[in-house]
C-alpha positions as YAML, in Angstrom:
chain: A
units: angstrom
residues:
- id: 1
  name: CYS
  ca: [0.00, 0.00, 0.00]
- id: 2
  name: TYR
  ca: [2.83, 2.42, 0.77]
- id: 3
  name: LYS
  ca: [4.23, 2.12, -2.79]
- id: 4
  name: SER
  ca: [0.90, 2.54, -4.61]
- id: 5
  name: ASP
  ca: [1.79, -0.48, -6.77]
- id: 6
  name: PHE
  ca: [-1.74, -1.24, -7.92]
- id: 7
  name: ARG
  ca: [-0.89, -4.45, -9.78]
- id: 8
  name: ALA
  ca: [0.56, -5.95, -6.61]
- id: 9
  name: LEU
  ca: [-2.33, -4.48, -4.64]
- id: 10
  name: PHE
  ca: [-4.91, -6.32, -6.78]
- id: 11
  name: THR
  ca: [-2.91, -9.55, -6.58]
- id: 12
  name: ARG
  ca: [-2.77, -9.27, -2.80]
- id: 13
  name: ALA
  ca: [-6.50, -8.55, -2.59]
- id: 14
  name: GLU
  ca: [-7.12, -11.70, -4.63]
- id: 15
  name: SER
  ca: [-5.06, -13.75, -2.15]
- id: 16
  name: PHE
  ca: [-7.03, -12.30, 0.79]
- id: 17
  name: HIS
  ca: [-10.23, -13.23, -1.05]
- id: 18
  name: LYS
  ca: [-9.13, -16.89, -1.02]
- id: 19
  name: ASP
  ca: [-8.80, -16.95, 2.79]
- id: 20
  name: ASN
  ca: [-11.79, -17.95, 4.89]
- id: 21
  name: ILE
  ca: [-14.00, -15.22, 6.32]
- id: 22
  name: GLU
  ca: [-12.80, -15.69, 9.91]
- id: 23
  name: GLY
  ca: [-9.18, -15.34, 8.82]
- id: 24
  name: GLN
  ca: [-10.04, -12.14, 6.94]
- id: 25
  name: LYS
  ca: [-11.84, -10.65, 9.94]
- id: 26
  name: SER
  ca: [-8.99, -11.71, 12.24]
- id: 27
  name: LEU
  ca: [-6.47, -9.93, 9.99]
- id: 28
  name: ILE
  ca: [-8.46, -6.69, 10.17]
- id: 29
  name: LEU
  ca: [-8.96, -6.95, 13.94]
- id: 30
  name: THR
  ca: [-5.21, -7.48, 14.35]
- id: 31
  name: ALA
  ca: [-4.53, -4.37, 12.29]
- id: 32
  name: MET
  ca: [-6.99, -2.41, 14.44]
- id: 33
  name: ASN
  ca: [-5.21, -3.66, 17.58]
- id: 34
  name: VAL
  ca: [-1.86, -2.49, 16.20]
- id: 35
  name: LEU
  ca: [-3.41, 0.92, 15.54]
- id: 36
  name: ARG
  ca: [-4.60, 1.01, 19.14]
- id: 37
  name: GLU
  ca: [-1.10, 0.25, 20.37]
- id: 38
  name: ILE
  ca: [0.39, 2.97, 18.13]
- id: 39
  name: LEU
  ca: [-2.13, 5.48, 19.45]
- id: 40
  name: LEU
  ca: [-1.33, 4.57, 23.06]
- id: 41
  name: LYS
  ca: [2.41, 4.80, 22.38]
- id: 42
  name: ASP
  ca: [1.93, 8.18, 20.70]
- id: 43
  name: ALA
  ca: [-0.02, 9.37, 23.78]
- id: 44
  name: LYS
  ca: [2.79, 8.04, 26.02]
- id: 45
  name: LEU
  ca: [0.45, 5.63, 27.81]
- id: 46
  name: ASP
  ca: [2.94, 2.76, 27.89]
- id: 47
  name: GLN
  ca: [1.32, 1.15, 30.93]
- id: 48
  name: LEU
  ca: [-1.73, 0.31, 28.78]
- id: 49
  name: LEU
  ca: [0.24, -1.37, 25.99]
- id: 50
  name: ARG
  ca: [-0.39, -5.08, 25.46]
- id: 51
  name: THR
  ca: [2.43, -5.81, 23.01]
- id: 52
  name: ARG
  ca: [5.88, -7.05, 23.93]
- id: 53
  name: GLY
  ca: [9.18, -7.82, 22.22]
- id: 54
  name: GLU
  ca: [9.52, -7.28, 18.49]
- id: 55
  name: ASP
  ca: [5.95, -6.07, 18.16]
- id: 56
  name: LEU
  ca: [6.56, -3.37, 20.76]
- id: 57
  name: ASP
  ca: [9.72, -2.33, 18.92]
- id: 58
  name: PHE
  ca: [7.71, -2.03, 15.69]
- id: 59
  name: VAL
  ca: [4.98, 0.00, 17.41]
- id: 60
  name: THR
  ca: [7.57, 2.31, 18.97]
- id: 61
  name: LYS
  ca: [9.35, 2.97, 15.68]
- id: 62
  name: ILE
  ca: [6.23, 3.55, 13.62]
- id: 63
  name: SER
  ca: [4.55, 5.76, 16.22]
- id: 64
  name: THR
  ca: [7.54, 8.08, 16.48]
- id: 65
  name: SER
  ca: [8.32, 8.38, 12.79]
- id: 66
  name: VAL
  ca: [5.23, 7.80, 10.67]
- id: 67
  name: PHE
  ca: [1.79, 7.75, 12.25]
- id: 68
  name: LYS
  ca: [0.30, 10.40, 14.48]
- id: 69
  name: GLY
  ca: [-3.16, 10.63, 16.08]
- id: 70
  name: GLU
  ca: [-4.98, 12.02, 13.06]
- id: 71
  name: HIS
  ca: [-3.53, 9.31, 10.81]
- id: 72
  name: ILE
  ca: [-4.54, 6.58, 13.23]
- id: 73
  name: GLU
  ca: [-8.13, 7.82, 13.27]
- id: 74
  name: SER
  ca: [-8.39, 7.67, 9.47]
- id: 75
  name: LEU
  ca: [-6.83, 4.22, 9.32]
- id: 76
  name: TYR
  ca: [-9.01, 2.94, 12.13]
- id: 77
  name: GLN
  ca: [-12.14, 4.13, 10.33]
- id: 78
  name: ALA
  ca: [-11.02, 2.40, 7.12]
- id: 79
  name: PHE
  ca: [-10.31, -0.90, 8.93]
- id: 80
  name: ASN
  ca: [-13.53, -0.66, 10.90]
- id: 81
  name: GLN
  ca: [-15.55, -0.11, 7.72]
- id: 82
  name: ALA
  ca: [-13.83, -3.09, 6.06]
- id: 83
  name: HIS
  ca: [-14.62, -5.27, 9.07]
- id: 84
  name: TYR
  ca: [-18.24, -4.11, 8.97]
- id: 85
  name: HIS
  ca: [-18.56, -5.09, 5.30]
- id: 86
  name: LEU
  ca: [-16.93, -8.48, 5.92]
- id: 87
  name: GLU
  ca: [-19.43, -9.09, 8.74]
- id: 88
  name: ARG
  ca: [-22.22, -8.39, 6.24]
- id: 89
  name: ASN
  ca: [-20.74, -10.99, 3.82]
- id: 90
  name: GLY
  ca: [-19.37, -8.43, 1.36]
- id: 91
  name: ASN
  ca: [-17.03, -9.51, -1.42]
- id: 92
  name: ALA
  ca: [-13.61, -9.78, 0.21]
- id: 93
  name: LYS
  ca: [-11.76, -8.95, -3.00]
- id: 94
  name: PHE
  ca: [-13.60, -5.63, -3.31]
- id: 95
  name: ILE
  ca: [-13.31, -4.90, 0.41]
- id: 96
  name: PHE
  ca: [-9.56, -5.50, 0.57]
- id: 97
  name: THR
  ca: [-8.97, -3.61, -2.69]
- id: 98
  name: ASP
  ca: [-10.89, -0.63, -1.32]
- id: 99
  name: LEU
  ca: [-9.08, -0.85, 2.01]
- id: 100
  name: SER
  ca: [-5.70, -1.04, 0.28]
- id: 101
  name: MET
  ca: [-6.49, 2.00, -1.84]
- id: 102
  name: ASP
  ca: [-7.59, 3.95, 1.25]
- id: 103
  name: ILE
  ca: [-4.33, 3.04, 2.99]
- id: 104
  name: SER
  ca: [-2.34, 3.92, -0.12]
- id: 105
  name: LEU
  ca: [-4.01, 7.33, -0.31]
- id: 106
  name: LEU
  ca: [-3.37, 8.02, 3.35]
- id: 107
  name: MET
  ca: [0.26, 6.91, 3.07]
- id: 108
  name: SER
  ca: [0.84, 9.24, 0.11]
- id: 109
  name: LYS
  ca: [-0.58, 12.12, 2.17]
- id: 110
  name: ILE
  ca: [1.69, 11.22, 5.09]
- id: 111
  name: ILE
  ca: [4.72, 11.08, 2.80]
- id: 112
  name: GLN
  ca: [3.83, 14.48, 1.31]
- id: 113
  name: ILE
  ca: [3.53, 15.98, 4.79]
- id: 114
  name: MET
  ca: [6.85, 14.45, 5.84]
- id: 115
  name: LEU
  ca: [8.55, 15.81, 2.71]
- id: 116
  name: LEU
  ca: [7.12, 19.28, 3.29]
- id: 117
  name: LEU
  ca: [8.33, 19.22, 6.88]
- id: 118
  name: TYR
  ca: [11.76, 18.03, 5.75]
- id: 119
  name: ILE
  ca: [11.97, 20.74, 3.07]
- id: 120
  name: GLY
  ca: [10.89, 23.37, 5.60]
- id: 121
  name: ARG
  ca: [13.54, 22.16, 8.04]
- id: 122
  name: CYS
  ca: [16.20, 22.28, 5.32]
- id: 123
  name: ARG
  ca: [15.18, 25.83, 4.38]
- id: 124
  name: ARG
  ca: [15.43, 26.94, 8.00]
- id: 125
  name: ILE
  ca: [18.87, 25.36, 8.31]
- id: 126
  name: LEU
  ca: [20.05, 27.01, 5.09]
- id: 127
  name: SER
  ca: [18.60, 30.33, 6.21]
- id: 128
  name: CYS
  ca: [20.41, 30.07, 9.55]
- id: 129
  name: ARG
  ca: [23.66, 29.15, 7.81]
- id: 130
  name: SER
  ca: [23.24, 32.10, 5.48]
- id: 131
  name: ARG
  ca: [22.73, 34.45, 8.42]
- id: 132
  name: ILE
  ca: [25.74, 32.98, 10.21]
- id: 133
  name: ASP
  ca: [27.90, 33.34, 7.09]
- id: 134
  name: THR
  ca: [26.73, 36.93, 6.68]
- id: 135
  name: TYR
  ca: [27.53, 37.63, 10.32]
- id: 136
  name: HIS
  ca: [31.03, 36.13, 10.03]
- id: 137
  name: THR
  ca: [31.65, 38.04, 6.80]
- id: 138
  name: LYS
  ca: [30.65, 41.30, 8.52]
- id: 139
  name: GLN
  ca: [32.88, 40.45, 11.49]
- id: 140
  name: LYS
  ca: [35.87, 39.79, 9.20]
- id: 141
  name: TYR
  ca: [35.15, 42.97, 7.24]
- id: 142
  name: SER
  ca: [34.82, 45.13, 10.35]
- id: 143
  name: LYS
  ca: [38.00, 43.60, 11.76]
- id: 144
  name: THR
  ca: [39.85, 44.27, 8.50]
- id: 145
  name: VAL
  ca: [38.49, 47.83, 8.28]
- id: 146
  name: GLY
  ca: [39.34, 48.39, 11.97]
- id: 147
  name: ASP
  ca: [42.90, 47.13, 11.43]
- id: 148
  name: THR
  ca: [43.30, 49.31, 8.32]
- id: 149
  name: GLN
  ca: [41.99, 52.41, 10.14]
- id: 150
  name: SER
  ca: [44.31, 51.86, 13.13]
- id: 151
  name: LYS
  ca: [47.32, 51.52, 10.79]
- id: 152
  name: THR
  ca: [46.48, 54.78, 9.02]
- id: 153
  name: LYS
  ca: [46.32, 56.70, 12.30]
...
């Protein structure tokens, strides 16, 4: 979903369609549980976390670098809607394709936001460096002018 590779996305949706309905619902409920853990980690409520080991490491990394509260809410709604449609015996291929496209869209928005933040940070750094260089240039110039004026006196 994060690559927006739609050919692979449709192939994956087809493989989910072949699983039994309980396996499909279990997959979505697991994803919703991971979202819950990410939200708790983001809110710094570690005492309420249920995950341990490698899963906790994954939750920690993704909550600090990728997903924030507003992203979790959108993802949770998408997973919840998919679970609702599976409960109502919807076509799993369509449900998982729609869910994958929703996730892909959200991921592209997250990546755009991260890039904008990165570009903004780079601009601030360059602006600070420019001001520092200007300051040092003025200092060297005033020192040179001061030395020249003292020699002429």
